[in-house]
Tab-separated table of N, CA and C in Angstrom:
chain	number	residue	atom	x	y	z
L	1	MET	N	0.922	-1.192	0.090
L	1	MET	CA	0.085	0.083	0.076
L	1	MET	C	0.992	1.199	-0.016
L	2	ARG	N	0.654	2.261	-0.823
L	2	ARG	CA	1.291	3.418	-0.849
L	2	ARG	C	0.494	4.406	0.161
L	3	HIS	N	1.186	5.393	0.733
L	3	HIS	CA	0.552	6.355	1.451
L	3	HIS	C	-0.242	7.037	0.452
L	4	HIS	N	-1.753	6.993	0.959
L	4	HIS	CA	-2.677	7.626	0.025
L	4	HIS	C	-3.319	8.885	0.848
L	5	SER	N	-3.842	9.773	0.143
L	5	SER	CA	-4.454	10.910	0.860
L	5	SER	C	-5.787	10.494	1.159
L	6	LEU	N	-6.397	11.232	2.170
L	6	LEU	CA	-7.754	10.839	2.692
L	6	LEU	C	-8.745	10.763	1.448
L	7	GLY	N	-9.577	9.711	1.546
L	7	GLY	CA	-10.571	9.539	0.554
L	7	GLY	C	-10.088	8.592	-0.588
L	8	GLN	N	-8.721	8.180	-0.612
L	8	GLN	CA	-8.413	7.282	-1.667
L	8	GLN	C	-8.376	5.862	-1.060
L	9	SER	N	-8.439	4.965	-1.913
L	9	SER	CA	-8.466	3.540	-1.376
L	9	SER	C	-7.233	2.791	-1.605
L	10	SER	N	-7.066	1.651	-0.945
L	10	SER	CA	-5.879	0.886	-1.026
L	10	SER	C	-6.380	-0.509	-1.186
L	11	THR	N	-5.508	-1.498	-1.894
L	11	THR	CA	-5.809	-2.747	-2.080
L	11	THR	C	-4.695	-3.674	-1.491
L	12	PHE	N	-5.169	-4.718	-0.811
L	12	PHE	CA	-4.226	-5.558	0.010
L	12	PHE	C	-4.554	-7.088	-0.387
L	13	LEU	N	-3.305	-7.694	-0.518
L	13	LEU	CA	-3.621	-9.081	-0.622
L	13	LEU	C	-2.487	-9.909	0.260
L	14	MET	N	-3.090	-10.846	0.886
L	14	MET	CA	-2.321	-11.494	2.044
L	14	MET	C	-2.688	-12.997	1.956
L	15	ARG	N	-1.814	-13.788	2.378
L	15	ARG	CA	-1.974	-15.331	2.374
L	15	ARG	C	-1.979	-15.622	3.949
L	16	ARG	N	-3.116	-16.085	4.321
L	16	ARG	CA	-3.271	-16.321	5.914
L	16	ARG	C	-2.401	-17.574	6.404
L	17	ASP	N	-2.020	-18.461	5.417
L	17	ASP	CA	-1.302	-19.674	5.742
L	17	ASP	C	-0.013	-19.380	6.307
L	18	LEU	N	0.591	-18.162	6.056
L	18	LEU	CA	1.899	-17.807	6.646
L	18	LEU	C	1.953	-17.554	7.968
L	19	LEU	N	0.815	-17.243	8.646
L	19	LEU	CA	0.803	-16.828	9.917
L	19	LEU	C	0.342	-18.180	10.900
L	20	LEU	N	0.118	-19.174	10.339
L	20	LEU	CA	-0.434	-20.368	11.152
L	20	LEU	C	0.722	-20.727	12.209
L	21	ASN	N	1.912	-20.767	11.737
L	21	ASN	CA	2.929	-21.284	12.750
L	21	ASN	C	3.773	-20.141	13.342
L	22	PHE	N	3.339	-18.944	13.418
L	22	PHE	CA	4.055	-17.793	13.778
L	22	PHE	C	4.273	-18.011	15.247
L	23	PRO	N	5.424	-18.015	15.807
L	23	PRO	CA	5.848	-18.450	17.125
L	23	PRO	C	5.727	-17.449	18.275
L	24	PHE	N	4.619	-16.912	18.473
L	24	PHE	CA	4.642	-15.900	19.640
L	24	PHE	C	4.694	-16.382	20.913
L	25	ARG	N	5.200	-15.568	21.931
L	25	ARG	CA	5.140	-16.022	23.353
L	25	ARG	C	3.688	-16.018	23.650
L	26	ARG	N	3.302	-16.980	24.490
L	26	ARG	CA	2.118	-17.095	24.981
L	26	ARG	C	1.715	-16.391	26.261
L	27	TRP	N	0.700	-15.732	26.296
L	27	TRP	CA	0.170	-15.116	27.535
L	27	TRP	C	-0.911	-15.720	27.958
L	28	GLY	N	-1.615	-15.317	28.979
L	28	GLY	CA	-2.755	-15.935	29.484
L	28	GLY	C	-3.759	-16.251	28.507
L	29	HIS	N	-4.450	-17.486	28.563
L	29	HIS	CA	-5.495	-17.841	27.653
L	29	HIS	C	-4.939	-18.204	26.414
L	30	ASN	N	-3.684	-18.356	26.199
L	30	ASN	CA	-3.107	-18.661	24.876
L	30	ASN	C	-3.166	-17.600	23.928
L	31	MET	N	-3.316	-16.338	24.378
L	31	MET	CA	-3.693	-15.204	23.451
L	31	MET	C	-2.276	-14.647	22.981
L	32	ARG	N	-2.119	-14.514	21.772
L	32	ARG	CA	-0.870	-13.816	21.353
L	32	ARG	C	-1.352	-12.350	20.914
L	33	LYS	N	-0.633	-11.385	21.328
L	33	LYS	CA	-1.130	-10.091	21.256
L	33	LYS	C	0.013	-9.243	20.340
L	34	ILE	N	-0.819	-8.479	19.485
L	34	ILE	CA	-0.036	-7.810	18.526
L	34	ILE	C	-0.720	-6.236	18.628
L	35	LEU	N	0.208	-5.301	18.712
L	35	LEU	CA	-0.339	-3.978	19.009
L	35	LEU	C	0.099	-3.284	17.405
L	36	VAL	N	-0.946	-2.841	16.819
L	36	VAL	CA	-0.716	-2.144	15.637
L	36	VAL	C	-0.973	-0.741	15.753
L	37	VAL	N	0.110	0.135	15.539
L	37	VAL	CA	0.040	1.650	15.724
L	37	VAL	C	0.064	2.383	14.505
L	38	ASP	N	-1.073	2.714	13.934
L	38	ASP	CA	-1.193	3.299	12.656
L	38	ASP	C	-2.563	4.112	12.567
L	39	ASP	N	-2.598	5.316	12.022
L	39	ASP	CA	-3.670	6.040	12.030
L	39	ASP	C	-4.558	5.771	10.654
L	40	ASP	N	-4.121	4.918	9.906
L	40	ASP	CA	-4.836	4.498	8.683
L	40	ASP	C	-5.920	3.518	9.018
L	41	GLU	N	-7.173	3.813	9.036
L	41	GLU	CA	-8.131	2.677	9.476
L	41	GLU	C	-8.164	1.516	8.519
L	42	GLY	N	-7.889	1.759	7.243
L	42	GLY	CA	-7.934	0.620	6.233
L	42	GLY	C	-6.663	-0.357	6.627
L	43	PHE	N	-5.526	0.209	6.990
L	43	PHE	CA	-4.456	-0.626	7.516
L	43	PHE	C	-4.671	-1.510	8.606
L	44	GLN	N	-5.201	-0.716	9.622
L	44	GLN	CA	-5.704	-1.418	10.916
L	44	GLN	C	-6.693	-2.566	10.624
L	45	PHE	N	-7.698	-2.330	9.656
L	45	PHE	CA	-8.602	-3.387	9.309
L	45	PHE	C	-7.867	-4.468	8.565
L	46	LEU	N	-6.882	-4.125	7.721
L	46	LEU	CA	-6.101	-5.251	7.050
L	46	LEU	C	-5.294	-6.180	8.111
L	47	CYS	N	-4.766	-5.626	8.920
L	47	CYS	CA	-3.979	-6.309	9.962
L	47	CYS	C	-4.867	-7.082	10.844
L	48	LYS	N	-6.010	-6.662	11.242
L	48	LYS	CA	-6.999	-7.194	12.166
L	48	LYS	C	-7.447	-8.448	11.287
L	49	MET	N	-7.813	-8.301	10.010
L	49	MET	CA	-8.377	-9.515	9.169
L	49	MET	C	-7.289	-10.486	9.110
L	50	VAL	N	-6.182	-10.064	8.610
L	50	VAL	CA	-5.055	-11.224	8.370
L	50	VAL	C	-4.686	-11.919	9.497
L	51	PHE	N	-4.536	-11.339	10.713
L	51	PHE	CA	-4.159	-11.999	11.764
L	51	PHE	C	-5.403	-12.913	12.395
L	52	LYS	N	-6.584	-12.379	12.502
L	52	LYS	CA	-7.765	-13.059	13.070
L	52	LYS	C	-7.950	-14.261	12.112
L	53	ARG	N	-7.836	-14.192	10.855
L	53	ARG	CA	-8.159	-15.386	9.952
L	53	ARG	C	-7.040	-16.336	9.908
L	54	SER	N	-6.121	-16.262	10.630
L	54	SER	CA	-4.935	-17.083	10.560
L	54	SER	C	-5.341	-18.446	11.175
L	55	GLY	N	-6.388	-18.516	11.998
L	55	GLY	CA	-6.696	-19.735	12.721
L	55	GLY	C	-6.090	-19.772	14.020
L	56	GLU	N	-5.285	-18.863	14.482
L	56	GLU	CA	-4.602	-18.699	15.595
L	56	GLU	C	-5.316	-17.795	16.741
L	57	PRO	N	-5.085	-17.854	18.071
L	57	PRO	CA	-6.006	-16.953	18.941
L	57	PRO	C	-5.141	-15.695	19.015
L	58	PHE	N	-5.261	-14.710	18.182
L	58	PHE	CA	-4.558	-13.456	18.272
L	58	PHE	C	-5.526	-12.440	18.943
L	59	GLN	N	-4.904	-11.577	19.726
L	59	GLN	CA	-5.568	-10.370	20.128
L	59	GLN	C	-4.901	-9.190	19.462
L	60	ILE	N	-5.638	-8.444	18.613
L	60	ILE	CA	-5.128	-7.283	17.929
L	60	ILE	C	-5.392	-6.046	18.700
L	61	LEU	N	-4.545	-5.472	19.262
L	61	LEU	CA	-4.667	-4.094	19.898
L	61	LEU	C	-4.487	-2.952	18.896
L	62	GLU	N	-5.431	-2.017	18.885
L	62	GLU	CA	-5.193	-1.008	17.969
L	62	GLU	C	-5.011	0.407	18.689
L	63	ALA	N	-4.008	1.019	18.050
L	63	ALA	CA	-3.702	2.428	18.476
L	63	ALA	C	-3.565	3.237	17.234
L	64	TYR	N	-4.141	4.458	17.313
L	64	TYR	CA	-4.083	5.231	16.169
L	64	TYR	C	-3.120	6.434	16.154
L	65	ASP	N	-2.302	6.297	17.175
L	65	ASP	CA	-1.282	7.316	17.324
L	65	ASP	C	-0.277	6.790	18.497
L	66	GLY	N	0.656	7.413	18.813
L	66	GLY	CA	1.761	7.042	19.659
L	66	GLY	C	1.128	7.331	21.159
L	67	VAL	N	0.223	8.264	21.316
L	67	VAL	CA	-0.277	8.482	22.725
L	67	VAL	C	-1.100	7.323	23.038
L	68	GLN	N	-2.058	6.893	22.123
L	68	GLN	CA	-2.834	5.626	22.567
L	68	GLN	C	-1.891	4.424	22.737
L	69	ALA	N	-0.824	4.294	22.094
L	69	ALA	CA	0.163	3.129	22.139
L	69	ALA	C	0.736	3.115	23.519
L	70	LEU	N	1.101	4.372	23.958
L	70	LEU	CA	1.802	4.327	25.211
L	70	LEU	C	0.757	4.026	26.295
L	71	GLU	N	-0.471	4.515	26.187
L	71	GLU	CA	-1.490	4.145	27.211
L	71	GLU	C	-1.732	2.685	27.283
L	72	ILE	N	-1.758	1.913	26.192
L	72	ILE	CA	-1.903	0.495	26.145
L	72	ILE	C	-0.704	-0.187	26.777
L	73	LEU	N	0.435	0.303	26.604
L	73	LEU	CA	1.606	-0.212	27.108
L	73	LEU	C	1.897	-0.102	28.523
L	74	GLN	N	1.408	1.047	29.045
L	74	GLN	CA	1.436	1.478	30.582
L	74	GLN	C	0.425	0.817	31.277
L	75	SER	N	-0.657	0.038	30.683
L	75	SER	CA	-1.638	-0.576	31.504
L	75	SER	C	-1.065	-1.711	32.024
L	76	ASP	N	-1.880	-2.347	33.090
L	76	ASP	CA	-1.424	-3.528	33.758
L	76	ASP	C	-1.614	-4.722	33.106
L	77	ASP	N	-2.301	-4.772	31.828
L	77	ASP	CA	-2.344	-5.921	31.021
L	77	ASP	C	-0.952	-6.394	30.569
L	78	PRO	N	-0.973	-7.572	30.126
L	78	PRO	CA	0.245	-8.118	29.681
L	78	PRO	C	0.599	-7.429	28.372
L	79	LYS	N	1.959	-7.310	28.155
L	79	LYS	CA	2.634	-6.583	27.098
L	79	LYS	C	2.132	-7.346	25.813
L	80	PRO	N	2.216	-6.583	24.639
L	80	PRO	CA	2.096	-7.252	23.459
L	80	PRO	C	3.315	-8.048	23.064
L	81	ASP	N	3.234	-9.022	22.157
L	81	ASP	CA	4.498	-9.732	21.733
L	81	ASP	C	5.163	-8.838	20.490
L	82	LEU	N	4.336	-8.262	19.821
L	82	LEU	CA	4.922	-7.579	18.628
L	82	LEU	C	4.203	-6.320	18.571
L	83	ILE	N	4.887	-5.211	18.099
L	83	ILE	CA	4.280	-3.899	17.903
L	83	ILE	C	4.717	-3.654	16.476
L	84	LEU	N	3.602	-3.316	15.722
L	84	LEU	CA	3.851	-2.867	14.258
L	84	LEU	C	3.444	-1.327	14.354
L	85	LEU	N	4.561	-0.632	13.871
L	85	LEU	CA	4.641	0.895	14.180
L	85	LEU	C	4.656	1.630	12.900
L	86	ASP	N	3.813	2.573	12.749
L	86	ASP	CA	3.946	3.532	11.626
L	86	ASP	C	4.791	4.729	12.040
L	87	ILE	N	5.156	5.560	11.061
L	87	ILE	CA	5.741	6.914	11.590
L	87	ILE	C	4.844	8.045	11.533
L	88	ASN	N	4.260	8.212	10.257
L	88	ASN	CA	3.407	9.375	10.149
L	88	ASN	C	1.976	9.238	10.643
L	89	MET	N	1.808	9.807	12.041
L	89	MET	CA	0.561	9.775	12.613
L	89	MET	C	0.377	11.232	13.413
L	90	PRO	N	-0.905	11.486	13.624
L	90	PRO	CA	-1.233	12.723	14.400
L	90	PRO	C	-0.812	12.598	15.895
L	91	ARG	N	-0.848	13.577	16.633
L	91	ARG	CA	-0.587	13.882	18.019
L	91	ARG	C	0.858	13.361	18.419
L	92	MET	N	1.142	12.155	18.250
L	92	MET	CA	2.443	11.566	18.603
L	92	MET	C	2.968	10.694	17.527
L	93	ASN	N	3.911	11.006	16.637
L	93	ASN	CA	4.248	10.075	15.571
L	93	ASN	C	5.114	9.033	16.092
L	94	GLY	N	5.527	8.159	15.017
L	94	GLY	CA	6.439	6.958	15.359
L	94	GLY	C	7.558	7.364	16.185
L	95	HIS	N	8.431	8.287	15.531
L	95	HIS	CA	9.671	8.730	16.268
L	95	HIS	C	9.421	9.233	17.608
L	96	GLN	N	8.420	10.103	17.831
L	96	GLN	CA	8.157	10.670	19.265
L	96	GLN	C	7.759	9.334	20.069
L	97	PHE	N	7.037	8.459	19.570
L	97	PHE	CA	6.718	7.242	20.418
L	97	PHE	C	8.016	6.502	20.733
L	98	LEU	N	8.795	6.344	19.967
L	98	LEU	CA	10.048	5.609	20.181
L	98	LEU	C	10.891	6.271	21.282
L	99	GLU	N	10.918	7.515	21.099
L	99	GLU	CA	11.670	8.355	22.049
L	99	GLU	C	11.079	8.258	23.442
L	100	GLU	N	9.684	8.430	23.625
L	100	GLU	CA	9.027	8.389	24.890
L	100	GLU	C	9.113	6.904	25.481
L	101	TYR	N	8.855	5.936	24.592
L	101	TYR	CA	8.888	4.520	24.968
L	101	TYR	C	10.215	4.063	25.539
L	102	SER	N	11.376	4.686	24.863
L	102	SER	CA	12.566	4.268	25.258
L	102	SER	C	12.910	4.635	26.809
L	103	LYS	N	12.291	5.823	27.168
L	103	LYS	CA	12.411	6.269	28.530
L	103	LYS	C	11.692	5.399	29.519
L	104	GLN	N	10.622	4.921	29.195
L	104	GLN	CA	9.734	4.007	29.968
L	104	GLN	C	9.973	2.487	29.903
L	105	ALA	N	10.411	2.035	28.885
L	105	ALA	CA	10.546	0.684	28.622
L	105	ALA	C	11.495	-0.116	29.799
L	106	VAL	N	10.793	-0.989	30.375
L	106	VAL	CA	11.524	-1.642	31.492
L	106	VAL	C	11.173	-3.080	31.546
L	107	GLY	N	12.052	-4.051	31.743
L	107	GLY	CA	11.845	-5.448	31.708
L	107	GLY	C	11.693	-5.915	30.302
L	108	GLU	N	10.764	-6.941	30.241
L	108	GLU	CA	10.496	-7.541	28.885
L	108	GLU	C	9.998	-6.459	27.879
L	109	VAL	N	10.565	-6.176	26.864
L	109	VAL	CA	10.224	-5.206	25.909
L	109	VAL	C	9.720	-6.051	24.667
L	110	PRO	N	8.463	-5.672	24.084
L	110	PRO	CA	7.920	-6.297	22.861
L	110	PRO	C	8.896	-5.911	21.886
L	111	ILE	N	8.864	-6.665	20.795
L	111	ILE	CA	9.624	-6.545	19.515
L	111	ILE	C	8.858	-5.316	18.784
L	112	VAL	N	9.502	-4.472	18.325
L	112	VAL	CA	9.040	-3.354	17.550
L	112	VAL	C	9.453	-3.454	16.147
L	113	ALA	N	8.540	-3.443	15.072
L	113	ALA	CA	8.954	-3.561	13.718
L	113	ALA	C	8.350	-2.341	13.052
L	114	MET	N	9.017	-1.359	12.503
L	114	MET	CA	8.364	-0.364	11.846
L	114	MET	C	7.677	-0.817	10.597
L	115	LEU	N	6.666	-0.399	10.193
L	115	LEU	CA	5.958	-0.948	9.039
L	115	LEU	C	5.304	0.530	8.519
L	116	THR	N	6.041	1.266	7.499
L	116	THR	CA	5.704	2.524	7.241
L	116	THR	C	5.873	2.761	5.668
L	117	SER	N	5.251	3.899	5.340
L	117	SER	CA	5.362	4.313	3.922
L	117	SER	C	6.717	5.195	3.666
L	118	SER	N	7.342	5.593	4.731
L	118	SER	CA	8.403	6.448	4.694
L	118	SER	C	9.761	5.626	4.100
L	119	GLU	N	10.228	6.147	2.989
L	119	GLU	CA	11.409	5.658	2.411
L	119	GLU	C	12.648	6.475	2.781
L	120	GLN	N	12.563	7.466	3.454
L	120	GLN	CA	13.473	8.439	3.946
L	120	GLN	C	14.626	7.634	4.655
L	121	GLN	N	15.822	7.694	4.341
L	121	GLN	CA	17.028	7.168	4.954
L	121	GLN	C	17.105	7.580	6.442
L	122	ARG	N	16.781	8.862	6.811
L	122	ARG	CA	16.888	9.396	8.034
L	122	ARG	C	15.777	8.741	9.006
L	123	ASP	N	14.753	8.360	8.513
L	123	ASP	CA	13.595	7.870	9.236
L	123	ASP	C	13.960	6.504	9.616
L	124	ARG	N	14.534	5.761	8.759
L	124	ARG	CA	15.059	4.509	8.931
L	124	ARG	C	16.199	4.388	9.976
L	125	GLN	N	17.075	5.258	9.891
L	125	GLN	CA	18.436	5.257	10.733
L	125	GLN	C	17.928	5.612	12.129
L	126	ASN	N	17.040	6.676	12.200
L	126	ASN	CA	16.533	7.097	13.559
L	126	ASN	C	15.787	5.849	14.231
L	127	ALA	N	14.971	5.230	13.404
L	127	ALA	CA	14.099	4.011	14.175
L	127	ALA	C	14.960	2.968	14.594
L	128	LEU	N	15.971	2.580	13.644
L	128	LEU	CA	16.802	1.404	13.927
L	128	LEU	C	17.888	1.662	15.133
L	129	SER	N	17.869	2.966	15.443
L	129	SER	CA	18.785	3.422	16.459
L	129	SER	C	18.318	2.971	17.888
L	130	TYR	N	17.209	2.496	17.978
L	130	TYR	CA	16.618	1.947	19.255
L	130	TYR	C	16.772	0.558	19.338
L	131	SER	N	17.348	-0.039	20.384
L	131	SER	CA	17.634	-1.463	20.551
L	131	SER	C	16.487	-2.400	20.447
L	132	PHE	N	15.276	-1.836	20.848
L	132	PHE	CA	14.044	-2.726	20.785
L	132	PHE	C	13.414	-2.570	19.387
L	133	VAL	N	14.039	-1.795	18.382
L	133	VAL	CA	13.432	-1.787	17.155
L	133	VAL	C	14.166	-2.717	16.262
L	134	GLN	N	13.562	-3.963	15.789
L	134	GLN	CA	14.297	-5.050	15.117
L	134	GLN	C	14.258	-4.874	13.656
L	135	ASP	N	13.297	-4.097	13.072
L	135	ASP	CA	13.252	-4.088	11.590
L	135	ASP	C	12.493	-2.744	11.074
L	136	TYR	N	12.719	-2.516	9.778
L	136	TYR	CA	12.069	-1.454	9.314
L	136	TYR	C	11.658	-1.828	7.931
L	137	LEU	N	10.230	-1.907	7.728
L	137	LEU	CA	9.531	-2.511	6.618
L	137	LEU	C	8.844	-1.374	5.948
L	138	LEU	N	8.824	-1.514	4.611
L	138	LEU	CA	7.998	-0.477	3.804
L	138	LEU	C	6.608	-1.134	3.515
L	139	LYS	N	5.714	-0.307	3.707
L	139	LYS	CA	4.206	-0.684	3.276
L	139	LYS	C	4.233	-1.051	1.764
L	140	PRO	N	3.535	-1.866	1.222
L	140	PRO	CA	2.381	-2.584	1.862
L	140	PRO	C	2.754	-3.799	2.750
L	141	LEU	N	1.956	-4.285	3.670
L	141	LEU	CA	2.132	-5.461	4.400
L	141	LEU	C	1.989	-6.585	3.341
L	142	CYS	N	3.030	-7.404	3.190
L	142	CYS	CA	3.131	-8.370	2.203
L	142	CYS	C	3.632	-9.713	2.739
L	143	ILE	N	3.575	-10.823	1.933
L	143	ILE	CA	4.062	-12.019	2.220
L	143	ILE	C	5.406	-12.085	2.739
L	144	GLU	N	6.313	-11.402	2.170
L	144	GLU	CA	7.634	-11.370	2.474
L	144	GLU	C	7.835	-10.655	3.982
L	145	HIS	N	7.018	-9.704	4.150
L	145	HIS	CA	7.063	-9.040	5.557
L	145	HIS	C	6.611	-10.042	6.762
L	146	ILE	N	5.676	-10.827	6.361
L	146	ILE	CA	5.169	-11.751	7.335
L	146	ILE	C	6.152	-12.902	7.538
L	147	GLN	N	6.864	-13.334	6.584
L	147	GLN	CA	7.920	-14.303	6.598
L	147	GLN	C	9.195	-13.593	7.411
L	148	LYS	N	9.505	-12.429	7.148
L	148	LYS	CA	10.577	-11.729	7.848
L	148	LYS	C	10.380	-11.525	9.275
L	149	LEU	N	9.126	-11.254	9.668
L	149	LEU	CA	8.647	-11.072	10.994
L	149	LEU	C	8.707	-12.241	11.756
L	150	LYS	N	8.265	-13.406	11.046
L	150	LYS	CA	8.366	-14.746	11.670
L	150	LYS	C	9.792	-15.138	12.025
L	151	ARG	N	10.732	-14.987	11.096
L	151	ARG	CA	12.094	-15.309	11.365
L	151	ARG	C	12.728	-14.371	12.392
L	152	LEU	N	12.343	-13.183	12.343
L	152	LEU	CA	12.773	-12.195	13.482
L	152	LEU	C	12.467	-12.574	14.738
L	153	TYR	N	11.166	-12.787	14.898
L	153	TYR	CA	10.641	-13.275	16.185
L	153	TYR	C	11.374	-14.408	16.758
L	154	GLN	N	11.527	-15.376	15.926
L	154	GLN	CA	12.194	-16.741	16.219
L	154	GLN	C	13.573	-16.386	16.665
L	155	HIS	N	14.315	-15.666	15.887
L	155	HIS	CA	15.675	-15.397	16.297
L	155	HIS	C	15.804	-14.617	17.622
L	156	VAL	N	14.963	-13.647	17.688
L	156	VAL	CA	15.081	-12.888	19.170
L	156	VAL	C	14.700	-13.760	20.260
L	157	CYS	N	13.702	-14.658	20.187
L	157	CYS	CA	13.419	-15.501	21.173
L	157	CYS	C	14.162	-16.721	21.181
L	158	ASN	N	15.312	-16.944	20.403
L	158	ASN	CA	16.050	-18.092	20.289
L	158	ASN	C	15.254	-19.454	20.158
L	159	GLN	N	14.204	-19.380	19.277
L	159	GLN	CA	13.365	-20.524	18.889
L	159	GLN	C	13.871	-20.925	17.562
L	160	PRO	N	13.731	-22.201	17.335
L	160	PRO	CA	14.116	-22.773	16.015
L	160	PRO	C	13.195	-22.267	14.938
L	161	VAL	N	13.654	-22.198	13.708
L	161	VAL	CA	12.767	-21.629	12.739
L	161	VAL	C	11.880	-22.638	12.323
L	162	VAL	N	10.552	-22.477	12.189
L	162	VAL	CA	9.702	-23.384	11.665
L	162	VAL	C	9.284	-22.984	10.335
L	163	SER	N	9.305	-23.826	9.311
L	163	SER	CA	8.873	-23.350	7.957
L	163	SER	C	7.454	-23.356	7.846
């Protein structure tokens, strides 16, 4: 998906079978949590549908900007396993979120993967300067991204790669 102006549409294609063996840590009730931080309602919907139709018990948490994401992460609820973070958002953008979160991050920190339309090298460098940001992916969300996130998660958790 390219970054579109308000009122323009986007088209997404996704294979749900790639998510069937995604090795998330398990929280209570075997729920796997993914926090999607993006102000694009279409992208939020896509993520929700892709993960929910995977056949696994995912809980998709939605935040439409960095302020909402911090509120979710500061709650007493278990932390998400994965955060998909956009850069260009109102109130608190992705860079501001990373800066604020880096001050507050204590203990087990979820994996953060940037998933954004920004191709600017300075955005990439800034995001990857945080130790908890593990990857910088360009939209659209595609099969290769899901495979890469799966390998990344397994590597970080020292789990064997499952094809």
